[in-house]
XYZ file of C-alpha atoms in Angstrom:
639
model
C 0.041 -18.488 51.457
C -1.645 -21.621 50.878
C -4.696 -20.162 49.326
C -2.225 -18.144 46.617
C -0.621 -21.468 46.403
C -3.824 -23.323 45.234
C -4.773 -20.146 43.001
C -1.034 -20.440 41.267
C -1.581 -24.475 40.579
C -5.093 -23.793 39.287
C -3.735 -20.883 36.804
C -0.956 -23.405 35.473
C -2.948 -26.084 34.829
C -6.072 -24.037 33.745
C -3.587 -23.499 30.390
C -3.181 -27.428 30.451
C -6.711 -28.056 30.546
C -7.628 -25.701 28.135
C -4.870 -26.965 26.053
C -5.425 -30.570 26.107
C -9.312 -29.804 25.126
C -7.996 -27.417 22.369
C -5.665 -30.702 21.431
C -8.830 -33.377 21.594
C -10.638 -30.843 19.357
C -7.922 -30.601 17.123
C -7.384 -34.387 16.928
C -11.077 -34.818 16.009
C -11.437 -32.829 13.165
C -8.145 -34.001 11.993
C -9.071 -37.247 11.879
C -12.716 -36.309 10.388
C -10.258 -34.255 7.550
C -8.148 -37.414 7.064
C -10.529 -40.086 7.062
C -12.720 -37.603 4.323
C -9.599 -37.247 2.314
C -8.789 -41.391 2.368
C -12.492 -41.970 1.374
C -11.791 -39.625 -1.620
C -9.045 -40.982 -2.293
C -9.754 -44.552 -2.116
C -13.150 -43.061 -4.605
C -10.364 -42.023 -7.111
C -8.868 -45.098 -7.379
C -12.036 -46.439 -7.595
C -13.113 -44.842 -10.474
C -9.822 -45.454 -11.838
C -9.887 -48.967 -11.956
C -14.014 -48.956 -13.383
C -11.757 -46.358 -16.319
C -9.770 -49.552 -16.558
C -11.827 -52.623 -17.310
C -14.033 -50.314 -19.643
C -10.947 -49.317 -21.612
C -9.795 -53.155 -21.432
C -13.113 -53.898 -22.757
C -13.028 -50.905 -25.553
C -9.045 -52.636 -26.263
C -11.001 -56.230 -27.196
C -13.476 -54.723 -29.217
C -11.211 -52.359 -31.670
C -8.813 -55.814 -32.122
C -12.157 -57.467 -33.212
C -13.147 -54.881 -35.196
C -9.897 -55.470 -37.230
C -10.957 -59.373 -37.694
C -10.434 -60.397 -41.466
C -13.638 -62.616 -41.365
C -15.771 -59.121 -41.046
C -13.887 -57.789 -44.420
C -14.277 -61.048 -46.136
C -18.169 -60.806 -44.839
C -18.258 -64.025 -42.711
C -19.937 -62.936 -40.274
C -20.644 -66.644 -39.515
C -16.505 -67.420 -38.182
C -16.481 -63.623 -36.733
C -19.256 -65.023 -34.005
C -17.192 -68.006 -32.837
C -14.090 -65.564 -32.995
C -16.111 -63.171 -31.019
C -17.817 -66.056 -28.192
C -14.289 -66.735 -27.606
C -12.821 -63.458 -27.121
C -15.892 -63.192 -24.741
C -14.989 -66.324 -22.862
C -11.386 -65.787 -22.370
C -11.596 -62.100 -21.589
C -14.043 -62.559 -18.577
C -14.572 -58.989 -18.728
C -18.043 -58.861 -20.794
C -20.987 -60.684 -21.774
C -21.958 -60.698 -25.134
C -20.536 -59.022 -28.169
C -23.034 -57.347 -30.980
C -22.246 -56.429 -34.969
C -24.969 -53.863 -35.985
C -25.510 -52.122 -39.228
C -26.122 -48.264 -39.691
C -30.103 -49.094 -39.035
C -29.334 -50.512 -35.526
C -30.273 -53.939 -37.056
C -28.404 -56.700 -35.126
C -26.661 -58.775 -37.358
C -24.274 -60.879 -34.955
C -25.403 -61.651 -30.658
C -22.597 -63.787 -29.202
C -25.803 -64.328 -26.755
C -27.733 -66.022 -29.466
C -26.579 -69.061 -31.699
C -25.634 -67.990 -35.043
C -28.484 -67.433 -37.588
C -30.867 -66.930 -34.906
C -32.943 -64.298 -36.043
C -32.156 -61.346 -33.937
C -34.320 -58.065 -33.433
C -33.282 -54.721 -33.662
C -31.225 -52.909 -30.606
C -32.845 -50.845 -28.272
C -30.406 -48.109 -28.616
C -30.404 -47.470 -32.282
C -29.184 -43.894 -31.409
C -25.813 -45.070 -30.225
C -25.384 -47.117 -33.405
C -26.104 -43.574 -35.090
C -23.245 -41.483 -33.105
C -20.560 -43.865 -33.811
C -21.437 -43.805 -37.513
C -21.783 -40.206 -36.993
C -18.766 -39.990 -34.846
C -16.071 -42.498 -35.983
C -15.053 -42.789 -32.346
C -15.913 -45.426 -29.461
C -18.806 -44.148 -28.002
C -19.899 -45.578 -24.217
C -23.443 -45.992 -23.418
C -25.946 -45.227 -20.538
C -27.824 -48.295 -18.051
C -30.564 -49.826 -20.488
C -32.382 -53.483 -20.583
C -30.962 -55.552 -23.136
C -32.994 -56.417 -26.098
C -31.418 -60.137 -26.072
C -30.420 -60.176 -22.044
C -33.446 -58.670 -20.549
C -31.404 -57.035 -18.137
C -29.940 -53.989 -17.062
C -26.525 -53.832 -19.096
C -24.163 -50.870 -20.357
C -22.551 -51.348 -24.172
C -19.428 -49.898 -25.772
C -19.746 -49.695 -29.307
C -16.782 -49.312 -31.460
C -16.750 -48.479 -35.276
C -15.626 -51.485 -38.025
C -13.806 -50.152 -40.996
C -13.877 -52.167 -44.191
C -12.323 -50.593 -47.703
C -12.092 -46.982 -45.723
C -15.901 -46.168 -44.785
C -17.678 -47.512 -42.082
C -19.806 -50.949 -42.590
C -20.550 -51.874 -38.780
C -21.260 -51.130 -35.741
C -19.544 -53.325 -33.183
C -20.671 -53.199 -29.620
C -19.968 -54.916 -26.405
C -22.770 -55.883 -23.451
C -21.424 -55.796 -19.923
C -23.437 -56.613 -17.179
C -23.813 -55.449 -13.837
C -21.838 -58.536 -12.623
C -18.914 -57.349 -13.870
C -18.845 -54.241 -11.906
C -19.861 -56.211 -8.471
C -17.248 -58.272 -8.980
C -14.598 -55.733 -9.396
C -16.092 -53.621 -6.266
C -15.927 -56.784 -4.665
C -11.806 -57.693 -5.502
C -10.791 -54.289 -3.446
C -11.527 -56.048 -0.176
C -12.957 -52.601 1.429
C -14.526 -53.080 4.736
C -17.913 -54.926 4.482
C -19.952 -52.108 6.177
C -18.691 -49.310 3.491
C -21.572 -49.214 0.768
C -20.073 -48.443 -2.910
C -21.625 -47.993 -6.087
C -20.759 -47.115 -9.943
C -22.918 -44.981 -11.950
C -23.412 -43.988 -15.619
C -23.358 -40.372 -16.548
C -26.970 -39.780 -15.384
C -26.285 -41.116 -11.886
C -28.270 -44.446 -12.867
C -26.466 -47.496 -10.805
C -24.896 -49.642 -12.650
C -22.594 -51.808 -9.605
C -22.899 -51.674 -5.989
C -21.253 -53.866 -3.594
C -24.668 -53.912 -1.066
C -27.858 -55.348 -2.498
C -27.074 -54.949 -6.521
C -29.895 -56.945 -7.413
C -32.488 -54.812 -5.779
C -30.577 -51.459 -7.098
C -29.016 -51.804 -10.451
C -31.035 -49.816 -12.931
C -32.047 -47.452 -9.963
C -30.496 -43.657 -9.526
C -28.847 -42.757 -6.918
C -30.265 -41.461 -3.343
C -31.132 -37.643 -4.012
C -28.619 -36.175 -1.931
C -26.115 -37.756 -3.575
C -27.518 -37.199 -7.135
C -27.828 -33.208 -6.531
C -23.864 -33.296 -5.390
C -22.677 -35.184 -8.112
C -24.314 -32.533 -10.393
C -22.499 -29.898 -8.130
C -19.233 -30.607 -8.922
C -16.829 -33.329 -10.259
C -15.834 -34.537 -6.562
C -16.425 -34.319 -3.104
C -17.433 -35.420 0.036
C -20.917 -34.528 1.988
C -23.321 -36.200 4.805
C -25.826 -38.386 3.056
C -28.501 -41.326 3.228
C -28.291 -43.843 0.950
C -31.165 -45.496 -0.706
C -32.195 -47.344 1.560
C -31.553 -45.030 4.544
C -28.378 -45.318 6.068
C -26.376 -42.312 7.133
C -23.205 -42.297 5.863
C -20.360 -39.736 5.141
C -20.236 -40.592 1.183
C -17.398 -39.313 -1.118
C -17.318 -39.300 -4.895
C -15.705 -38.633 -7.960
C -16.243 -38.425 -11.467
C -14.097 -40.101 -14.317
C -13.119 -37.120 -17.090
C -12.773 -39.824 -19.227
C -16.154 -41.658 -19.259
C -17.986 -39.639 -17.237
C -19.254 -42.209 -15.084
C -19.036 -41.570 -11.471
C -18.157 -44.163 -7.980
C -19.138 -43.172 -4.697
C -18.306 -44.430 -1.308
C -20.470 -44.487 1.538
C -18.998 -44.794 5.361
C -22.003 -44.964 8.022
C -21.615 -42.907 10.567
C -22.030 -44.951 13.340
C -18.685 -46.794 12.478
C -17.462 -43.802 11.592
C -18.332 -42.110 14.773
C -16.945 -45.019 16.672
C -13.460 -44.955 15.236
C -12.967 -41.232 16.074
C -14.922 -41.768 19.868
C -12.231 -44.650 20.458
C -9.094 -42.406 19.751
C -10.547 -39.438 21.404
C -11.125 -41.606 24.691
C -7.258 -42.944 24.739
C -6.488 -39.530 24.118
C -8.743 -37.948 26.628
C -7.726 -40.639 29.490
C -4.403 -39.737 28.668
C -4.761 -36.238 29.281
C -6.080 -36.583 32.481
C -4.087 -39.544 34.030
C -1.218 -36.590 33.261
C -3.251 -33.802 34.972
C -3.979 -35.830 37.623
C -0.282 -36.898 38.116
C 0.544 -33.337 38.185
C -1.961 -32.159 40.368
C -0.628 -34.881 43.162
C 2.778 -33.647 42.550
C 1.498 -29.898 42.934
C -0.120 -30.646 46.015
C 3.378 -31.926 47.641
C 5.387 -29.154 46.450
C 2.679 -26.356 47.868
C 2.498 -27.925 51.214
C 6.734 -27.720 51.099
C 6.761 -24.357 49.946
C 4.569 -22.904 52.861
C 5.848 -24.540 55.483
C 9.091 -23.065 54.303
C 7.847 -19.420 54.460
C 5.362 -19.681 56.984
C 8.919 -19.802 59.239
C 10.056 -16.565 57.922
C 7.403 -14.581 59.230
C 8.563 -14.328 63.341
C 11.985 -13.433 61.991
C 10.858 -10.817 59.192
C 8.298 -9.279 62.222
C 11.499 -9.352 64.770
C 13.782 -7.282 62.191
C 11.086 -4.619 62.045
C 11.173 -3.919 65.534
C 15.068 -4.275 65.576
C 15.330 -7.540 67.396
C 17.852 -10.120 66.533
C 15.985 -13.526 66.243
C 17.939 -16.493 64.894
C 16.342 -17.404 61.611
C 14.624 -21.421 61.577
C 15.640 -24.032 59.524
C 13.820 -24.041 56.000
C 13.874 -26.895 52.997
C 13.189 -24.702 50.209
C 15.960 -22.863 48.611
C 14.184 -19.545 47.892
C 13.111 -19.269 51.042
C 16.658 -20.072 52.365
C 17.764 -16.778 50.374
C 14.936 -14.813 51.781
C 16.033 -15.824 55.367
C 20.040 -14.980 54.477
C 18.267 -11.688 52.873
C 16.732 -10.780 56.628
C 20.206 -10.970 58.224
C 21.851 -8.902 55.620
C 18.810 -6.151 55.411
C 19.194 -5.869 59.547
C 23.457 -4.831 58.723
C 22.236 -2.597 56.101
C 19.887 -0.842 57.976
C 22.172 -0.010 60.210
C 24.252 0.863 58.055
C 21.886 3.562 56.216
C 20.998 5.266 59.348
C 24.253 6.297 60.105
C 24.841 7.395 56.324
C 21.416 9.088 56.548
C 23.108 11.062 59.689
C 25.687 12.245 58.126
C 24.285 12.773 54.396
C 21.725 15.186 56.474
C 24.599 17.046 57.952
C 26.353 17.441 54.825
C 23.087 18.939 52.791
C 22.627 21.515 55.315
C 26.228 22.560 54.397
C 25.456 22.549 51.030
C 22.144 24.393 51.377
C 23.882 27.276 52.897
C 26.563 26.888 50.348
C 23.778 27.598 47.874
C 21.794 30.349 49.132
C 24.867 32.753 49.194
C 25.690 31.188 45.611
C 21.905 32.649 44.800
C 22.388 35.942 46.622
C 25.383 36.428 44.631
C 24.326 35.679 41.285
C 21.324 38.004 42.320
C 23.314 40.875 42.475
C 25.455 40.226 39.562
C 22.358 40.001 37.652
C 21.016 43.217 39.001
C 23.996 44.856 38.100
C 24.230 43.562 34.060
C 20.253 44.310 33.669
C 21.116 48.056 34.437
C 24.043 47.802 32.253
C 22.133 46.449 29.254
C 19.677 48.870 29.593
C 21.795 51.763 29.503
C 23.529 50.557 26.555
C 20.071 50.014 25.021
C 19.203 53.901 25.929
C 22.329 54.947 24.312
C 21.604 52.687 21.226
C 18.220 54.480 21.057
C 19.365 57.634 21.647
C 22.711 56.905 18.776
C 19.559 55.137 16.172
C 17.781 58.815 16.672
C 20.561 60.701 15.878
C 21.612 59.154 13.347
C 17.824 59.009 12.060
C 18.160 62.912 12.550
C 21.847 63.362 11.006
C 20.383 61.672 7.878
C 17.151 63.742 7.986
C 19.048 66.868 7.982
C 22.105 66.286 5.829
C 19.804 64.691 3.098
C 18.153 68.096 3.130
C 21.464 70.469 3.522
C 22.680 67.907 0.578
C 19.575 68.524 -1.674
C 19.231 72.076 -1.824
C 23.629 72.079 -3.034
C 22.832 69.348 -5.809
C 19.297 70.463 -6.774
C 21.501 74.178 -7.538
C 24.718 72.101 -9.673
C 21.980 69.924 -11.737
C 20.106 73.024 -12.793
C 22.597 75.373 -13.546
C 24.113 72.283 -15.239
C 21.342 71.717 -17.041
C 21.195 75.310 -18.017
C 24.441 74.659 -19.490
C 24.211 72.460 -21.500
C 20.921 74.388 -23.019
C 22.771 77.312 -23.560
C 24.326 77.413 -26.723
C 27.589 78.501 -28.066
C 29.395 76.708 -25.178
C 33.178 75.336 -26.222
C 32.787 71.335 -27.102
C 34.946 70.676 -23.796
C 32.607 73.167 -21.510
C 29.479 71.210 -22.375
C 31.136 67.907 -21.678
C 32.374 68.847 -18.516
C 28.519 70.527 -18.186
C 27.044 66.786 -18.542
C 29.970 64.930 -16.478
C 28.577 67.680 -13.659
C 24.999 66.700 -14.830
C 25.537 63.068 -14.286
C 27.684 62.886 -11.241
C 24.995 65.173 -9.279
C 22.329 62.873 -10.371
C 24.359 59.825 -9.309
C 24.835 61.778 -6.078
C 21.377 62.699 -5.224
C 20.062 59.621 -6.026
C 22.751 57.955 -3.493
C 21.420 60.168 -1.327
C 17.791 59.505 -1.443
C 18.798 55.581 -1.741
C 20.469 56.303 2.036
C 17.497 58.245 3.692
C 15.002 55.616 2.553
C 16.987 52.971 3.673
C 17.332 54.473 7.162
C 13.408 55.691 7.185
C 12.437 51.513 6.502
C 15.234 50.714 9.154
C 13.468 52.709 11.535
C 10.132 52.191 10.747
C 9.212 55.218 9.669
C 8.142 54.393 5.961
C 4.626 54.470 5.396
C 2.959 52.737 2.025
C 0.115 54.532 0.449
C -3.173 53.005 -0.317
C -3.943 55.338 -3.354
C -6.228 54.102 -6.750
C -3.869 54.167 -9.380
C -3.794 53.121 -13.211
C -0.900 50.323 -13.356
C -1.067 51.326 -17.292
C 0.188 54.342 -17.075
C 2.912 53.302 -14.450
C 4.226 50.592 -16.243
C 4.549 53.226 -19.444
C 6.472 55.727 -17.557
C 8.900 53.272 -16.222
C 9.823 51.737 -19.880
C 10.097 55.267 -21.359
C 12.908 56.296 -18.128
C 14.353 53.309 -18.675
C 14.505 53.219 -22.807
C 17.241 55.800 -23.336
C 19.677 53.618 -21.076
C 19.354 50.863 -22.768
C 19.159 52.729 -26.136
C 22.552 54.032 -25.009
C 23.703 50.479 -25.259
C 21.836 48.723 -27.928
C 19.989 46.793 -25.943
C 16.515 45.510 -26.810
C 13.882 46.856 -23.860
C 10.767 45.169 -24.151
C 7.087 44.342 -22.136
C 5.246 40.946 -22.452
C 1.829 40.920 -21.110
C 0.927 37.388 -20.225
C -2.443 38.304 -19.351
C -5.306 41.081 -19.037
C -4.469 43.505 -16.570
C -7.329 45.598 -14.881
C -7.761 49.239 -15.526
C -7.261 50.314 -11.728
C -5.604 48.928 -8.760
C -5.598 49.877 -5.128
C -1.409 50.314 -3.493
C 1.183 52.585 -3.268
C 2.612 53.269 -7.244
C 5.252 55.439 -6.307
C 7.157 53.011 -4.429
C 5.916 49.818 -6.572
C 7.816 52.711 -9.355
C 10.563 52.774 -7.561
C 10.805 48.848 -7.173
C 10.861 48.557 -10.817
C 12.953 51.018 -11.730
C 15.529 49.583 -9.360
C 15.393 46.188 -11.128
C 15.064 47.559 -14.686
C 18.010 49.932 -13.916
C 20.153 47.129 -12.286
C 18.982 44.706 -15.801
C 20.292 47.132 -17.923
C 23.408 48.197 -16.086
C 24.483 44.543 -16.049
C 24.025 43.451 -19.568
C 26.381 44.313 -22.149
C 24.433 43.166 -25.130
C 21.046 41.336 -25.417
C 18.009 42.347 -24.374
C 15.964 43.624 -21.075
C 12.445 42.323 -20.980
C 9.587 43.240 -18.115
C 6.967 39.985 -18.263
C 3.205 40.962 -16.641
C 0.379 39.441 -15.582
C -2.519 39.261 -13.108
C -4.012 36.209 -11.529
C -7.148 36.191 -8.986
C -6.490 35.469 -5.338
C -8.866 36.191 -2.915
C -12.105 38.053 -3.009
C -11.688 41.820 -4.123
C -7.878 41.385 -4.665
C -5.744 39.616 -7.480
C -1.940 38.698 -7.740
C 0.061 41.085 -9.540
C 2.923 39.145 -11.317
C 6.206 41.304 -12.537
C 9.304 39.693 -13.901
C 12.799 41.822 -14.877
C 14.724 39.223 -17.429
C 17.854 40.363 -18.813
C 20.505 38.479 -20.433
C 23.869 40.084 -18.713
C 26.498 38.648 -16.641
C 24.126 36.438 -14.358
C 24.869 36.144 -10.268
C 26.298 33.099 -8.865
C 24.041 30.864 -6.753
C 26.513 31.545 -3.151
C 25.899 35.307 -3.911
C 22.133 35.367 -4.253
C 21.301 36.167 -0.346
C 24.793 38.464 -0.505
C 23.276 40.948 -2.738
C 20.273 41.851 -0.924
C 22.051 42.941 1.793
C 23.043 47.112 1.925
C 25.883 48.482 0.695
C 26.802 44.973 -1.116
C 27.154 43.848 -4.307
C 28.295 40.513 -5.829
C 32.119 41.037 -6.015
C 34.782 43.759 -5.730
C 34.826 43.295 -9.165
C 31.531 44.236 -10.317
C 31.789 47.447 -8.091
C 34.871 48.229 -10.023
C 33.685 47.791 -13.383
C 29.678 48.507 -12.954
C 30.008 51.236 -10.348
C 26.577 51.513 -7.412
C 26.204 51.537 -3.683
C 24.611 48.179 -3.498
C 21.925 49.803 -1.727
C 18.767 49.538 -4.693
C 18.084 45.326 -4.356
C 18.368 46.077 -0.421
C 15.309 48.720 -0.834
C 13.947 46.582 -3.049
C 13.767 43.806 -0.862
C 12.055 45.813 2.122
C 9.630 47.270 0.162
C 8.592 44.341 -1.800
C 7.813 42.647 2.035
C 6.465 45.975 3.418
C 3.539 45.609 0.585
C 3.234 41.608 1.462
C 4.901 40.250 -1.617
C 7.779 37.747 -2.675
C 10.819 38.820 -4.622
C 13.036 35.888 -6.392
C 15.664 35.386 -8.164
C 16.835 32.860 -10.568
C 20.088 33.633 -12.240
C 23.112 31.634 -14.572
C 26.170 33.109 -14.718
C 27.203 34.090 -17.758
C 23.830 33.599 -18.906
C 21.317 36.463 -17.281
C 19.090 37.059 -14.338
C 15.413 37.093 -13.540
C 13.925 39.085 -10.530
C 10.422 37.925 -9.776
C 7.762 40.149 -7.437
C 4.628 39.261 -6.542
C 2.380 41.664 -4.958
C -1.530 41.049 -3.704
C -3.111 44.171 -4.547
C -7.119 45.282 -3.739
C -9.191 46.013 -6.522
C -10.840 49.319 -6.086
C -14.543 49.764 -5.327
C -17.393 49.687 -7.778
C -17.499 53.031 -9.534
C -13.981 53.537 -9.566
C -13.184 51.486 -12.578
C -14.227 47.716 -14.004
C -11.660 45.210 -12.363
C -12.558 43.082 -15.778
C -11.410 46.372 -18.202
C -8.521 45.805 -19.698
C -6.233 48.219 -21.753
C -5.258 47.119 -24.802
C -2.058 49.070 -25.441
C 1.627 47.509 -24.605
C 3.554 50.086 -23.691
C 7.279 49.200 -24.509
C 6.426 46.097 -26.516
């Protein structure tokens, strides 16, 4: 108990340790991130202020450069003018009016008519004669001041065209000075730079590196990118975190450099509060912990004579306990012992009562055995005698399709000899063809019934025969033209595609399919047309898809009686039997033959509109020899 005790503690404050770690790691780096972000920030507003004094200094120069002395050419009251904008300002050192040449004409530095030497810079003269606009130079040694100074030349306008060139000199002091008015600590190392990283301020030893670049590091990052912050030396070898930032305006640049060590020791001071923090709580907790285990223990360590007593069946008195759980647990051993009791009688009697119901069951079983027995026969006979009816009736149909043959195959010929024989009365040869037609009608009812009851009971077998679908196709149009001649109707073939010269399948009943749907297409439309669409597609090797379509344009099926119709001895409506006549027994052969040869018959109908009967049959191509399966026979039949 006390050793899953100490595992427990460890577990919960393994989370806490691990936590408070996580949290000193965290603090860390966020006060790296925020101290980074501070230093570039406090960079910023840095530059910001440099951006400031130059464009204070670029103000004084463009108000001189309006002076009326320079457009009435005394260039003798614009110097004092000029020494005492220079004085009051505080914010340069000398001021400089230069022709186009880069000839100095006017040096605030020198008394006036001192003869004064050309400027060093003559190309920044150039640009703002080129230019028209203020134009901010580079670090470079003074002609007059022999020292490192910047200049911001501005142009002077007289009559509309540019005379002068008037530039001001600002030293390095001025930038120490304004480094020095932020008041940032006195270990931070910042400098100011021109746009080629040359120094042109630094609060830490100026005089030793104005005029110099910057430390390499920090030169290579500022070419990098506008801003940012990296580990550097400086130039004279301190390790610092430096942050910097270029001006968009002047494209000068101010960096800040923090040394690490005081860097370092700010974060190593909060992390140690933090840290000591952490573990005075552990501690505290672990101490409290300790207590609590010991109590909890002690507590359960009771239970155990009483829980070993109630196993055997003994009544033991349970011991006094502090802890509240285990107070339950103890209440929990009293009321198991009355419950166990309890169950053993129920047990008892629940064993008594199955037995019951076992024997219950089994003559439940035997029972249901026998009544089983007895249906199984039953349904067997009745399947014998449905066997036995299906064969007779297979037989009745057999022989009365034969004794009903011979009858009708005597009253169509001797009608047909009839109506051959001339000099019959008008009414005798009508009668003659009304006999003609009703025994056709007849024996083809009669054939429709004995093939539907030879597929019923599977005793319809296709032929595999070669056959020439050309032909077929021919003979079907030409039995079908004279009943649609009969009504006007407009019988027609469209061959989609090239249909091969032999196939392999059975063409009397593939005949019989079509003659079904052709007759049906042109019993049902009353004017219009009846057209049979073809065409042959490959499928798989030595076979293609044979495609056959019956369109009409007649009365059209509704959509609820499309599965109706297929079934025997059914046909849309009362109606249609009334008025069209049939069995309703050709779409039912239809339908089994089409799946006995493995193909799909459709339908899409409108009513009122016409039909379409679709079958799709995958038929062999026959063997080399036989017949090309790429010839194809160029006459339409029926088209």
């Amino acid at each position: 108990m006390r050793r899953l005790l100490a595992l427990s503690l460890l577990a919960c404050l393994l989370p806490g340790v691990l936590g408070g770690a996580l949290l000193l790691l965290y603090q860390y780096r966020q006060g790296q991130q925020q101290l980074e972000d501070s230093t570039l920030q406090t960079a910023r507003a840095l530059m910001q202020a440099v951006d400031y004094h130059l464009m204070r200094v670029q103000a004084i120069a463009q108000v001189l450069a309006t002076s009326d002395a320079l457009a009435a050419g005394d260039l003798a009251r614009f110097h004092r003018q000029a020494s005492q904008a220079v004085a009051l300002s505080g914010l340069a050192t000398n001021i400089v009016l230069s022709d186009e040449s880069g000839q100095q004409l006017v040096n605030t530095a020198r008394e006036f008519g001192t003869s004064l030497p050309r400027r060093v810079d003559p190309q920044l003269v150039q640009r703002v004669f080129a230019t028209g606009e203020p134009v901010l130079s580079d670090v470079f040694i003074g002609g007059v001041l022999k020292r490192a100074v910047v200049g911001l030349d501005v142009p002077v306008r007289i009559n509309g065209r540019i005379a002068y060139s008037l530039g001001i000199g600002i030293l390095s002091q001025h930038f120490n000075a304004l480094l020095a008015a932020q008041r940032l600590p006195a270990d931070w190392v910042v400098g100011v730079f021109d746009s080629v990283g040359t120094t042109i301020g630094r609060s830490h030893a100026p005089e030793q590196f104005v005029g110099r670049k910057a430390s390499p590091d920090l030169l290579q990052a500022m070419g990098r990118a506008p801003e940012g912050v990296l580990h550097a030396r400086t130039i004279e070898g301190i390790e610092v975190l430096s942050a910097y930032t270029r001006s968009p305006v002047t494209r000068w640049q101010v960096a800040i450099g923090i040394p690490r060590q005081a860097l370092a020791a700010g974060l190593y001071r909060s992390m140690a509060l933090l840290g000591l923090g952490l573990v005075a709580l552990l501690g505290t907790g672990l101490v409290i912990a300790r207590l609590a285990g010991d109590r909890i223990a002690r507590s359960f360590e009771a239970l155990t004579a009483p829980a070993a007593a109630l196993g055997r069946g003994e009544a033991v008195p349970v011991p006094q306990v502090h802890v509240r759980e285990a107070a339950e647990v103890a209440a929990a051993l009293v009321r198991a012992g009355a419950l166990l009791s309890q169950r053993d009688a129920a047990l008892a009697a629940d064993m008594a009562e199955k037995v019951r119901l076992n024997q219950e069951l089994d003559a439940h079983r035997h029972h249901l055995e026998a009544l089983v027995a007895r249906r199984t026969a039953e349904l067997e006979q009745a399947r014998l005698a449905a066997e036995a009816a299906s064969q007779a009736k297979s037989g009745f149909l057999a022989h009365m399709s034969h004794e009903l043959r011979t009858p009708l195959n005597a009253v169509i010929g001797f009608s047909q000899l009839l109506q051959h024989q001339g000099g019959l009365p008008p009414d005798a040869a009508r009668f003659a063809g009304h006999i003609h037609d009703a025994g056709e009608q007849l024996l083809a009812l009669v054939n429709d019934v004995l093939d539907l009851s030879r597929i019923e009971a599977g005793e319809m077998v296709l032929e595999q025969v070669d056959f020439e679908p050309a032909p077929l196709l021919e003979g079907v149009l030409t039995m079908v033209r004279p009943l649609s001649d009969a009504k006007g109707l407009a019988l027609s073939a469209d061959f989609v595609s090239e249909l091969p010269l032999r196939l392999l399948g059975d063409p009397l009943r593939l005949r019989q399919v079509l003659l079904n749907l052709l007759g049906n297409a042109v019993k049902f439309t009353a004017a219009g047309s009846v057209t049979l669409r073809v065409w042959v597609r490959p499928h798989e090797a030595g076979q293609v898809l044979l495609q056959l379509e019956v369109a009409d344009t007649g009365i059209g099926i509704a959509e609820e009686q499309h599965a109706r119709i297929f079934e025997p001895f059914t046909q849309a409506d009362s109606s249609t039997t009334r008025r069209y006549g049939g069995t309703g027994l050709g779409l039912s052969i239809v339908r089994h033959l089409v799946r006995m040869m493995g193909g799909q018959l459709t339908l899409q109908s409108i009513p009122g509109t016409g039909s379409t009967f679709g079958v799709t049959l995958a038929l062999a191509l026959p063997q080399a020899g036989s017949g090309s399966a790429t010839d194809v026979w160029a006459h339409r039949p029926g088209g």
